[in-house]
């Protein structure tokens, strides 16, 4: 997971937000809102988010070749599981708020995150109508929030005898938020880990070998050249799994090595 920059708010979204919040406020006075009550006017943000995220999922970073028909609400709109046994009201007033909208793949959004939004134990819930974060202390890492997701989650190699090496996400430095985010989104699910591993073996390892060969030959200029080629290929906007690529490069060429060989630092 990398930091997402949504860019400018889509024209017309603010007017939609004001009208829809007023409409929903009348509904929730009588009963908790249902999914059907929200309609799909926030869909105006769908293509903008898809492009801003390089056509990748905001959580797992898999490429989404076609416009998936849902916009992800970081704070769930209908109901929210914040911890404990039963869900309570969702953040219905944020359903059309630009800062709460993301673009996610079906697996992360519908199968795993759903309406989960765990909070730190003892944290107060954001009051209705207020802007986040307020008194809330969220455990999920927001890809477009103030924290860099890469400060909380990193990929490390998993070696298994007789098997192809896999790269799995773990909490960086024991980050509690990183650990909970991985758990909620199932970022270590087998299908995703296997796909990530394929990305490394099919693409990243080729660049690692080229950089290693230049360093072993003692050729500073060649090392810089192949390093730049790797950055250009692995971190262009629509490339998948940029956080994984960064951690693989960092694993093979830690900071001391990069400084020694004058390899330009880069962080997606």
GROMACS .gro file of C-alpha atoms in nm:
model
  268
    1UNK     CA    1   0.000   0.000   0.000
    2UNK     CA    2   0.131   0.342  -0.096
    3UNK     CA    3   0.012   0.694  -0.030
    4UNK     CA    4  -0.268   0.806  -0.262
    5UNK     CA    5  -0.297   1.160  -0.394
    6UNK     CA    6  -0.658   1.211  -0.502
    7UNK     CA    7  -0.593   1.542  -0.672
    8UNK     CA    8  -0.862   1.804  -0.725
    9UNK     CA    9  -1.219   1.737  -0.619
   10UNK     CA   10  -1.444   1.658  -0.918
   11UNK     CA   11  -1.653   1.950  -1.032
   12UNK     CA   12  -2.007   1.912  -0.906
   13UNK     CA   13  -1.927   1.679  -0.615
   14UNK     CA   14  -1.966   1.947  -0.348
   15UNK     CA   15  -2.313   2.043  -0.469
   16UNK     CA   16  -2.410   1.676  -0.472
   17UNK     CA   17  -2.274   1.631  -0.119
   18UNK     CA   18  -2.480   1.918   0.022
   19UNK     CA   19  -2.801   1.799  -0.141
   20UNK     CA   20  -2.755   1.433  -0.051
   21UNK     CA   21  -2.658   1.496   0.311
   22UNK     CA   22  -2.972   1.705   0.353
   23UNK     CA   23  -3.180   1.425   0.198
   24UNK     CA   24  -3.021   1.152   0.415
   25UNK     CA   25  -3.058   1.361   0.730
   26UNK     CA   26  -3.434   1.342   0.686
   27UNK     CA   27  -3.418   0.964   0.643
   28UNK     CA   28  -3.198   0.893   0.947
   29UNK     CA   29  -3.431   1.088   1.174
   30UNK     CA   30  -3.678   0.804   1.128
   31UNK     CA   31  -3.456   0.496   1.098
   32UNK     CA   32  -3.097   0.394   1.026
   33UNK     CA   33  -3.020   0.429   0.654
   34UNK     CA   34  -3.007   0.128   0.424
   35UNK     CA   35  -2.761   0.081   0.141
   36UNK     CA   36  -3.032   0.158  -0.114
   37UNK     CA   37  -3.091   0.499   0.048
   38UNK     CA   38  -2.755   0.628  -0.071
   39UNK     CA   39  -2.803   0.594  -0.444
   40UNK     CA   40  -2.490   0.629  -0.654
   41UNK     CA   41  -2.432   1.002  -0.705
   42UNK     CA   42  -2.083   0.969  -0.553
   43UNK     CA   43  -2.009   0.775  -0.871
   44UNK     CA   44  -1.906   1.109  -1.019
   45UNK     CA   45  -1.572   1.052  -0.842
   46UNK     CA   46  -1.512   0.703  -0.978
   47UNK     CA   47  -1.308   0.774  -1.294
   48UNK     CA   48  -1.115   1.057  -1.128
   49UNK     CA   49  -1.006   0.828  -0.844
   50UNK     CA   50  -0.925   0.543  -1.082
   51UNK     CA   51  -0.692   0.766  -1.279
   52UNK     CA   52  -0.541   0.933  -0.970
   53UNK     CA   53  -0.451   0.591  -0.829
   54UNK     CA   54  -0.285   0.481  -1.152
   55UNK     CA   55  -0.570   0.238  -1.222
   56UNK     CA   56  -0.472   0.031  -0.919
   57UNK     CA   57  -0.650  -0.066  -0.597
   58UNK     CA   58  -0.581   0.178  -0.313
   59UNK     CA   59  -0.520  -0.112  -0.075
   60UNK     CA   60  -0.357  -0.410  -0.249
   61UNK     CA   61  -0.220  -0.215  -0.551
   62UNK     CA   62  -0.339  -0.469  -0.804
   63UNK     CA   63  -0.412  -0.330  -1.148
   64UNK     CA   64  -0.779  -0.279  -1.227
   65UNK     CA   65  -0.803  -0.290  -1.604
   66UNK     CA   66  -1.170  -0.196  -1.618
   67UNK     CA   67  -1.362   0.060  -1.419
   68UNK     CA   68  -1.491  -0.130  -1.120
   69UNK     CA   69  -1.844  -0.010  -1.043
   70UNK     CA   70  -1.801   0.077  -0.675
   71UNK     CA   71  -1.639   0.371  -0.502
   72UNK     CA   72  -1.479   0.273  -0.172
   73UNK     CA   73  -1.573   0.468   0.141
   74UNK     CA   74  -1.282   0.462   0.386
   75UNK     CA   75  -1.524   0.529   0.670
   76UNK     CA   76  -1.820   0.297   0.593
   77UNK     CA   77  -2.139   0.478   0.504
   78UNK     CA   78  -2.420   0.246   0.624
   79UNK     CA   79  -2.294   0.059   0.930
   80UNK     CA   80  -1.954   0.032   1.093
   81UNK     CA   81  -1.784  -0.247   1.286
   82UNK     CA   82  -1.548  -0.053   1.510
   83UNK     CA   83  -1.467  -0.341   1.743
   84UNK     CA   84  -1.689  -0.537   1.976
   85UNK     CA   85  -1.971  -0.769   1.884
   86UNK     CA   86  -2.221  -0.552   1.699
   87UNK     CA   87  -2.198  -0.284   1.430
   88UNK     CA   88  -2.334   0.064   1.493
   89UNK     CA   89  -2.424   0.355   1.269
   90UNK     CA   90  -2.199   0.432   0.978
   91UNK     CA   91  -2.065   0.764   0.858
   92UNK     CA   92  -2.360   0.842   0.634
   93UNK     CA   93  -2.283   1.215   0.617
   94UNK     CA   94  -1.939   1.137   0.463
   95UNK     CA   95  -2.076   0.928   0.174
   96UNK     CA   96  -2.016   1.213  -0.073
   97UNK     CA   97  -1.712   1.371   0.095
   98UNK     CA   98  -1.407   1.374  -0.133
   99UNK     CA   99  -1.165   1.302   0.152
  100UNK     CA  100  -1.352   0.980   0.234
  101UNK     CA  101  -1.361   0.835  -0.117
  102UNK     CA  102  -1.115   0.589  -0.270
  103UNK     CA  103  -1.107   0.332  -0.549
  104UNK     CA  104  -1.062  -0.033  -0.450
  105UNK     CA  105  -1.079  -0.374  -0.612
  106UNK     CA  106  -1.380  -0.602  -0.539
  107UNK     CA  107  -1.172  -0.837  -0.324
  108UNK     CA  108  -1.043  -0.568  -0.086
  109UNK     CA  109  -1.367  -0.371  -0.076
  110UNK     CA  110  -1.650  -0.625  -0.083
  111UNK     CA  111  -1.493  -0.946   0.043
  112UNK     CA  112  -1.264  -0.820   0.317
  113UNK     CA  113  -1.298  -0.462   0.436
  114UNK     CA  114  -1.678  -0.445   0.399
  115UNK     CA  115  -1.800  -0.227   0.688
  116UNK     CA  116  -1.503  -0.282   0.919
  117UNK     CA  117  -1.352   0.029   1.075
  118UNK     CA  118  -1.173  -0.071   1.398
  119UNK     CA  119  -1.081   0.197   1.648
  120UNK     CA  120  -0.825   0.202   1.925
  121UNK     CA  121  -0.985   0.069   2.243
  122UNK     CA  122  -1.143   0.354   2.435
  123UNK     CA  123  -1.149   0.586   2.134
  124UNK     CA  124  -1.458   0.803   2.096
  125UNK     CA  125  -1.666   0.773   1.778
  126UNK     CA  126  -1.673   1.070   1.544
  127UNK     CA  127  -1.993   1.265   1.619
  128UNK     CA  128  -2.256   1.272   1.347
  129UNK     CA  129  -2.202   1.557   1.104
  130UNK     CA  130  -1.840   1.619   1.207
  131UNK     CA  131  -1.533   1.600   0.986
  132UNK     CA  132  -1.275   1.330   1.059
  133UNK     CA  133  -1.068   1.246   1.245
  134UNK     CA  134  -1.214   1.437   1.540
  135UNK     CA  135  -1.180   1.231   1.859
  136UNK     CA  136  -1.148   0.902   1.669
  137UNK     CA  137  -0.827   0.702   1.667
  138UNK     CA  138  -0.857   0.471   1.368
  139UNK     CA  139  -0.657   0.150   1.346
  140UNK     CA  140  -0.687   0.121   0.968
  141UNK     CA  141  -0.422   0.303   0.767
  142UNK     CA  142  -0.578   0.554   0.528
  143UNK     CA  143  -0.398   0.542   0.191
  144UNK     CA  144  -0.480   0.911   0.140
  145UNK     CA  145  -0.431   1.017   0.502
  146UNK     CA  146  -0.154   1.203   0.677
  147UNK     CA  147   0.045   0.886   0.749
  148UNK     CA  148   0.249   0.713   0.480
  149UNK     CA  149   0.121   0.352   0.460
  150UNK     CA  150   0.477   0.238   0.394
  151UNK     CA  151   0.569   0.352   0.746
  152UNK     CA  152   0.329   0.086   0.878
  153UNK     CA  153   0.352  -0.203   0.630
  154UNK     CA  154   0.651  -0.362   0.462
  155UNK     CA  155   0.715  -0.672   0.252
  156UNK     CA  156   0.968  -0.931   0.363
  157UNK     CA  157   1.083  -1.253   0.194
  158UNK     CA  158   0.945  -1.582   0.317
  159UNK     CA  159   1.174  -1.877   0.252
  160UNK     CA  160   1.023  -2.224   0.250
  161UNK     CA  161   1.228  -2.534   0.179
  162UNK     CA  162   1.169  -2.662  -0.171
  163UNK     CA  163   0.931  -2.380  -0.259
  164UNK     CA  164   0.953  -2.056  -0.450
  165UNK     CA  165   1.026  -1.759  -0.229
  166UNK     CA  166   0.727  -1.540  -0.147
  167UNK     CA  167   0.709  -1.184  -0.026
  168UNK     CA  168   0.459  -1.124   0.252
  169UNK     CA  169   0.333  -0.802   0.414
  170UNK     CA  170   0.414  -0.752   0.783
  171UNK     CA  171   0.378  -0.464   1.028
  172UNK     CA  172   0.683  -0.241   0.985
  173UNK     CA  173   0.854  -0.197   1.320
  174UNK     CA  174   0.568  -0.376   1.491
  175UNK     CA  175   0.316  -0.108   1.389
  176UNK     CA  176  -0.019  -0.187   1.549
  177UNK     CA  177  -0.202  -0.007   1.272
  178UNK     CA  178  -0.005  -0.189   1.006
  179UNK     CA  179  -0.087  -0.525   1.163
  180UNK     CA  180  -0.458  -0.448   1.191
  181UNK     CA  181  -0.475  -0.314   0.835
  182UNK     CA  182  -0.321  -0.635   0.703
  183UNK     CA  183  -0.569  -0.840   0.906
  184UNK     CA  184  -0.879  -0.647   0.801
  185UNK     CA  185  -0.794  -0.627   0.432
  186UNK     CA  186  -0.636  -0.976   0.425
  187UNK     CA  187  -0.335  -0.832   0.243
  188UNK     CA  188  -0.154  -1.159   0.316
  189UNK     CA  189  -0.423  -1.374   0.150
  190UNK     CA  190  -0.268  -1.658  -0.053
  191UNK     CA  191  -0.394  -1.541  -0.392
  192UNK     CA  192  -0.249  -1.195  -0.339
  193UNK     CA  193   0.082  -1.317  -0.198
  194UNK     CA  194   0.122  -1.550  -0.496
  195UNK     CA  195   0.043  -1.266  -0.735
  196UNK     CA  196   0.293  -1.042  -0.556
  197UNK     CA  197   0.554  -1.315  -0.580
  198UNK     CA  198   0.495  -1.339  -0.953
  199UNK     CA  199   0.553  -0.965  -0.982
  200UNK     CA  200   0.891  -1.005  -0.815
  201UNK     CA  201   1.007  -1.305  -1.015
  202UNK     CA  202   0.866  -1.179  -1.345
  203UNK     CA  203   0.979  -0.818  -1.322
  204UNK     CA  204   1.172  -0.697  -1.016
  205UNK     CA  205   1.432  -0.976  -1.008
  206UNK     CA  206   1.541  -0.886  -1.362
  207UNK     CA  207   1.636  -0.537  -1.244
  208UNK     CA  208   1.795  -0.667  -0.925
  209UNK     CA  209   2.026  -0.891  -1.129
  210UNK     CA  210   2.127  -0.604  -1.355
  211UNK     CA  211   2.205  -0.373  -1.064
  212UNK     CA  212   2.395  -0.647  -0.883
  213UNK     CA  213   2.603  -0.725  -1.191
  214UNK     CA  214   2.707  -0.360  -1.230
  215UNK     CA  215   2.799  -0.334  -0.861
  216UNK     CA  216   2.996  -0.660  -0.872
  217UNK     CA  217   3.185  -0.524  -1.174
  218UNK     CA  218   3.268  -0.208  -0.980
  219UNK     CA  219   3.112   0.010  -1.251
  220UNK     CA  220   2.960   0.316  -1.083
  221UNK     CA  221   2.816   0.462  -1.403
  222UNK     CA  222   2.658   0.134  -1.511
  223UNK     CA  223   2.510   0.083  -1.164
  224UNK     CA  224   2.350   0.427  -1.175
  225UNK     CA  225   2.216   0.364  -1.526
  226UNK     CA  226   2.053   0.031  -1.451
  227UNK     CA  227   1.922   0.168  -1.122
  228UNK     CA  228   1.749   0.453  -1.305
  229UNK     CA  229   1.605   0.208  -1.556
  230UNK     CA  230   1.465   0.004  -1.266
  231UNK     CA  231   1.303   0.308  -1.104
  232UNK     CA  232   1.147   0.414  -1.433
  233UNK     CA  233   0.997   0.069  -1.492
  234UNK     CA  234   0.891  -0.021  -1.140
  235UNK     CA  235   0.746   0.309  -1.024
  236UNK     CA  236   0.569   0.465  -1.319
  237UNK     CA  237   0.216   0.578  -1.221
  238UNK     CA  238   0.020   0.279  -1.355
  239UNK     CA  239   0.261   0.012  -1.234
  240UNK     CA  240   0.121  -0.232  -0.978
  241UNK     CA  241   0.276  -0.324  -0.643
  242UNK     CA  242   0.506  -0.023  -0.604
  243UNK     CA  243   0.539  -0.070  -0.226
  244UNK     CA  244   0.646  -0.430  -0.284
  245UNK     CA  245   0.900  -0.327  -0.548
  246UNK     CA  246   1.045  -0.068  -0.312
  247UNK     CA  247   1.090  -0.320  -0.031
  248UNK     CA  248   1.249  -0.576  -0.263
  249UNK     CA  249   1.501  -0.320  -0.384
  250UNK     CA  250   1.563  -0.206  -0.027
  251UNK     CA  251   1.618  -0.567   0.079
  252UNK     CA  252   1.882  -0.627  -0.189
  253UNK     CA  253   2.034  -0.278  -0.182
  254UNK     CA  254   1.997  -0.127   0.167
  255UNK     CA  255   2.059   0.239   0.238
  256UNK     CA  256   2.433   0.196   0.299
  257UNK     CA  257   2.480   0.028  -0.039
  258UNK     CA  258   2.272   0.290  -0.218
  259UNK     CA  259   2.474   0.570  -0.063
  260UNK     CA  260   2.804   0.399  -0.144
  261UNK     CA  261   2.714   0.364  -0.510
  262UNK     CA  262   2.534   0.694  -0.544
  263UNK     CA  263   2.201   0.534  -0.627
  264UNK     CA  264   1.927   0.794  -0.625
  265UNK     CA  265   1.677   0.746  -0.342
  266UNK     CA  266   1.315   0.693  -0.435
  267UNK     CA  267   0.999   0.631  -0.238
  268UNK     CA  268   0.664   0.584  -0.410
   0.00000   0.00000   0.00000
